Amino acid sequence: MEYLDMAKGIVATYGVKVVAAAIIFIVGRWLAKFLTSVLEQMMIRSGLDSMLVSFLRNIVYTAAMAFVFLAVLAKLGIQTTSFIAVLGAAGLAIGLALQGSLSNFASGVMLVLFRPFKVGDYIEAGGTSGTVEEMLIFSTKMKTPDNKAVFVPNGSITGGTIVNYSAKDTRRVDLVFGVSYEDDISKVKQIIDEVLNADDRILKDPAPTVGLAELGESSVNFVVRPWVSAADYWAVRFSLNETMKLRFDQEGVSIPYPQRDVHLHEKSAA
């Protein structure tokens, strides 16, 4: 009976606090999400860049949850002032242990300030290529062309070269076509010009570049460099390769490939 009474006393003393702390956590988490959502909508309506909105939303939510966590500790009877003091004393050790994360956070701030890309841009950074979907506190979420989600640390992005394929409205398609030495180069240039002029996606200004670039070992190589809208880049590239091959076949223009003659010599018996 003595232990039972003691257990009842503990439940009566701490049970209410635990239940209250759980309610504070649940309600606080809901409020944090609600306030973050409201703030996000306000920032969107004000015309802020979507990458900046994503970054600030994650910071605000993290800060709100930190306050909720402190409120839960206070309700459980834990002295938050001493808890904060302990965290402050351990701040140096935590900072050293998390220096990589802190570096990624600082890099995220730099990306937001200088904005080398925005949400929706197709970039190459941190050893990965993909479309930027979201700017997180420590990383950037990207979607690869084969629909994989990749989280690239912000420090890896700012620490290397960033190639933004969506930064400009137009792009140049660089192609090389090799023809035989026996073919008439004037005829080949005429065929290339006809193919380019027949494609409405190719821009007239700047005009496409067509030139004889190299007298190779087995072929005469022409460079073909039309300009297109960035959205049409891959479609035009694939289409030109196919159309040019069909026209060359139709006009009797050959596309040579490296060949090697092997000569076998029979060695007479001694």
XYZ file of C-alpha atoms in Angstrom:
270
model
C 0.000 0.000 0.000
C 2.860 2.329 0.766
C 4.303 1.939 -2.749
C 0.868 2.277 -4.274
C 0.254 5.513 -2.435
C 3.669 6.742 -3.545
C 2.886 5.864 -7.169
C -0.434 7.682 -6.943
C 1.339 10.719 -5.551
C 3.855 10.735 -8.399
C 1.112 10.398 -11.003
C -0.895 13.150 -9.327
C 2.148 15.407 -9.227
C 3.670 14.798 -12.636
C 0.842 13.245 -14.625
C -0.943 16.547 -15.085
C 2.313 18.235 -16.094
C 3.067 15.570 -18.670
C -0.431 15.823 -20.158
C -0.221 19.623 -20.173
C 3.231 19.484 -21.785
C 1.896 17.144 -24.477
C -0.999 19.509 -25.187
C 1.400 22.465 -25.377
C 3.557 20.557 -27.855
C 0.628 19.526 -30.074
C -1.017 22.957 -30.036
C 2.321 24.742 -30.377
C 3.303 22.646 -33.360
C -0.033 23.366 -35.024
C 0.347 27.084 -34.350
C 3.892 27.039 -35.728
C 2.663 25.454 -38.961
C -0.300 27.832 -39.150
C 1.760 30.974 -38.576
C 4.415 29.786 -41.010
C 1.743 29.167 -43.644
C 0.232 32.632 -43.101
C 3.656 34.255 -43.327
C 4.410 32.314 -46.499
C 1.201 33.499 -48.154
C 1.968 37.104 -47.150
C 5.458 36.895 -48.646
C 4.111 35.367 -51.863
C 1.496 38.123 -52.196
C 4.181 40.750 -51.624
C 6.062 39.415 -54.649
C 9.116 37.972 -52.909
C 11.203 35.470 -54.828
C 10.017 31.891 -54.273
C 13.505 30.756 -53.210
C 13.634 33.474 -50.531
C 10.119 32.536 -49.385
C 11.144 28.894 -49.004
C 14.309 29.773 -47.089
C 12.575 32.176 -44.661
C 9.666 29.776 -44.132
C 12.014 27.038 -42.933
C 13.857 29.420 -40.606
C 10.637 30.772 -39.067
C 9.245 27.274 -38.510
C 12.476 26.120 -36.843
C 12.520 29.167 -34.536
C 8.835 28.686 -33.614
C 9.412 25.026 -32.739
C 12.359 26.059 -30.550
C 9.999 28.274 -28.487
C 7.495 25.420 -28.269
C 10.239 23.106 -27.025
C 11.248 25.595 -24.313
C 7.590 25.969 -23.257
C 7.273 22.189 -22.911
C 10.389 22.041 -20.747
C 9.097 24.849 -18.560
C 5.768 23.055 -18.057
C 7.603 19.895 -17.007
C 9.326 21.901 -14.297
C 12.729 22.084 -15.931
C 14.380 25.439 -15.392
C 14.720 26.833 -18.874
C 17.151 29.513 -17.734
C 19.606 26.889 -16.541
C 18.888 24.844 -19.659
C 19.731 27.824 -21.870
C 22.860 28.440 -19.801
C 23.948 24.851 -20.339
C 23.345 25.211 -24.069
C 25.341 28.427 -24.072
C 28.220 26.752 -22.265
C 28.121 23.905 -24.756
C 27.740 26.291 -27.688
C 31.403 26.180 -28.634
C 31.490 22.389 -28.675
C 28.221 22.227 -30.607
C 29.494 24.813 -33.058
C 32.671 22.821 -33.682
C 30.700 19.605 -34.081
C 28.205 21.215 -36.431
C 30.583 23.501 -38.278
C 29.650 21.786 -41.544
C 25.958 22.484 -40.939
C 26.660 26.065 -39.894
C 28.719 26.510 -43.045
C 25.804 25.202 -45.101
C 23.474 27.639 -43.329
C 25.807 30.559 -44.077
C 26.046 29.387 -47.689
C 22.249 29.325 -47.870
C 22.161 32.950 -46.734
C 24.705 33.834 -49.439
C 22.619 32.082 -52.094
C 19.524 34.002 -51.010
C 21.380 37.330 -51.029
C 23.180 36.971 -54.365
C 20.541 34.762 -56.068
C 22.603 32.974 -58.745
C 19.461 30.924 -59.428
C 15.803 30.753 -58.445
C 13.211 28.051 -57.934
C 12.379 26.472 -61.283
C 15.808 27.064 -62.840
C 17.750 24.142 -64.287
C 21.267 24.315 -62.880
C 24.476 22.354 -62.565
C 26.048 22.744 -59.116
C 27.601 20.646 -56.388
C 28.228 17.795 -58.825
C 24.507 17.517 -59.652
C 22.280 18.760 -62.451
C 18.575 19.346 -61.954
C 15.683 21.740 -61.519
C 15.663 23.735 -58.266
C 12.530 22.869 -56.274
C 13.125 24.298 -52.808
C 15.691 26.214 -50.779
C 16.128 24.606 -47.346
C 18.153 25.845 -44.381
C 21.132 23.566 -44.966
C 20.579 22.233 -48.474
C 18.923 22.858 -51.817
C 16.359 20.387 -53.120
C 16.701 19.609 -56.807
C 14.803 17.332 -59.200
C 16.851 15.458 -61.778
C 15.609 14.894 -65.353
C 14.770 11.275 -64.439
C 12.579 12.547 -61.556
C 14.848 11.879 -58.577
C 14.924 14.233 -55.588
C 18.475 15.275 -54.707
C 19.427 17.340 -51.649
C 22.682 19.193 -52.305
C 24.460 20.859 -49.329
C 24.498 24.622 -49.781
C 28.216 24.706 -49.030
C 28.906 22.412 -51.992
C 26.981 24.784 -54.258
C 28.718 27.996 -53.200
C 32.093 26.251 -53.030
C 32.072 25.336 -56.719
C 30.976 26.511 -60.120
C 27.264 27.186 -60.667
C 25.964 26.773 -64.214
C 22.459 28.181 -64.654
C 20.965 26.925 -67.910
C 17.744 28.882 -67.341
C 19.327 32.270 -66.709
C 19.081 33.356 -70.366
C 16.094 33.249 -72.676
C 18.084 31.794 -75.581
C 20.729 29.081 -75.990
C 23.049 28.026 -78.786
C 22.942 24.467 -80.089
C 26.461 23.259 -80.984
C 26.555 20.427 -83.528
C 29.253 18.897 -85.727
C 28.495 16.996 -88.950
C 31.179 15.096 -90.809
C 30.944 14.322 -94.535
C 33.154 12.479 -96.964
C 36.068 14.121 -98.790
C 34.383 13.119 -102.065
C 31.242 15.172 -101.314
C 30.674 18.659 -102.706
C 31.085 21.001 -99.720
C 28.998 23.720 -101.390
C 26.128 21.270 -101.731
C 26.560 20.166 -98.108
C 26.358 23.777 -96.878
C 23.251 24.338 -98.993
C 21.566 21.267 -97.459
C 22.437 22.416 -93.934
C 21.051 25.906 -94.611
C 17.818 24.445 -95.991
C 17.325 22.256 -92.929
C 17.935 25.189 -90.595
C 15.613 27.533 -92.484
C 12.823 24.941 -92.474
C 12.744 24.786 -88.665
C 10.636 27.658 -87.255
C 12.091 27.140 -83.776
C 15.506 28.327 -84.912
C 15.969 32.062 -84.388
C 16.850 34.375 -87.259
C 18.651 36.809 -84.965
C 21.328 35.930 -84.135
C 21.745 34.026 -87.360
C 22.960 30.413 -87.291
C 26.645 29.780 -87.849
C 27.631 27.182 -90.452
C 31.298 26.701 -91.242
C 33.903 24.172 -92.271
C 35.754 23.637 -89.011
C 38.207 20.821 -89.668
C 39.706 18.560 -92.295
C 39.718 15.450 -90.160
C 41.422 12.094 -90.657
C 38.390 10.537 -92.302
C 35.872 13.350 -92.730
C 35.318 17.016 -93.519
C 33.676 18.431 -90.373
C 31.129 21.245 -90.427
C 30.117 23.134 -87.281
C 26.433 24.063 -87.099
C 25.445 26.529 -84.363
C 21.840 27.769 -84.430
C 20.234 29.823 -81.659
C 16.932 28.739 -80.090
C 14.722 29.553 -77.127
C 15.997 27.891 -73.972
C 12.824 25.806 -73.705
C 13.387 24.389 -77.226
C 17.055 23.461 -76.776
C 16.845 19.676 -76.453
C 13.938 19.272 -78.878
C 15.807 21.194 -81.593
C 19.069 19.369 -80.909
C 17.473 15.937 -81.289
C 15.417 17.037 -84.284
C 18.372 18.518 -86.189
C 20.474 15.390 -85.776
C 17.685 13.227 -87.148
C 16.626 15.580 -89.963
C 20.212 16.193 -91.097
C 20.890 12.449 -91.340
C 17.719 11.898 -93.386
C 18.543 14.765 -95.769
C 22.127 13.586 -96.234
C 20.853 10.111 -97.119
C 18.297 11.608 -99.509
C 20.890 13.804 -101.259
C 23.543 11.094 -101.447
C 25.871 12.761 -98.943
C 27.844 10.156 -97.033
C 28.741 10.352 -93.352
C 32.053 8.489 -93.030
C 33.260 6.671 -89.987
C 36.821 5.706 -89.029
C 38.017 2.594 -90.813
C 41.115 0.539 -90.381
C 42.657 -1.893 -92.850
C 44.251 -4.977 -91.329
C 46.850 -6.789 -93.406
C 47.763 -10.365 -92.514
C 51.170 -11.657 -93.584
C 51.801 -15.375 -93.631
C 55.141 -16.292 -92.219
C 56.832 -19.077 -94.135
C 58.060 -22.080 -92.233
C 61.810 -22.252 -91.668
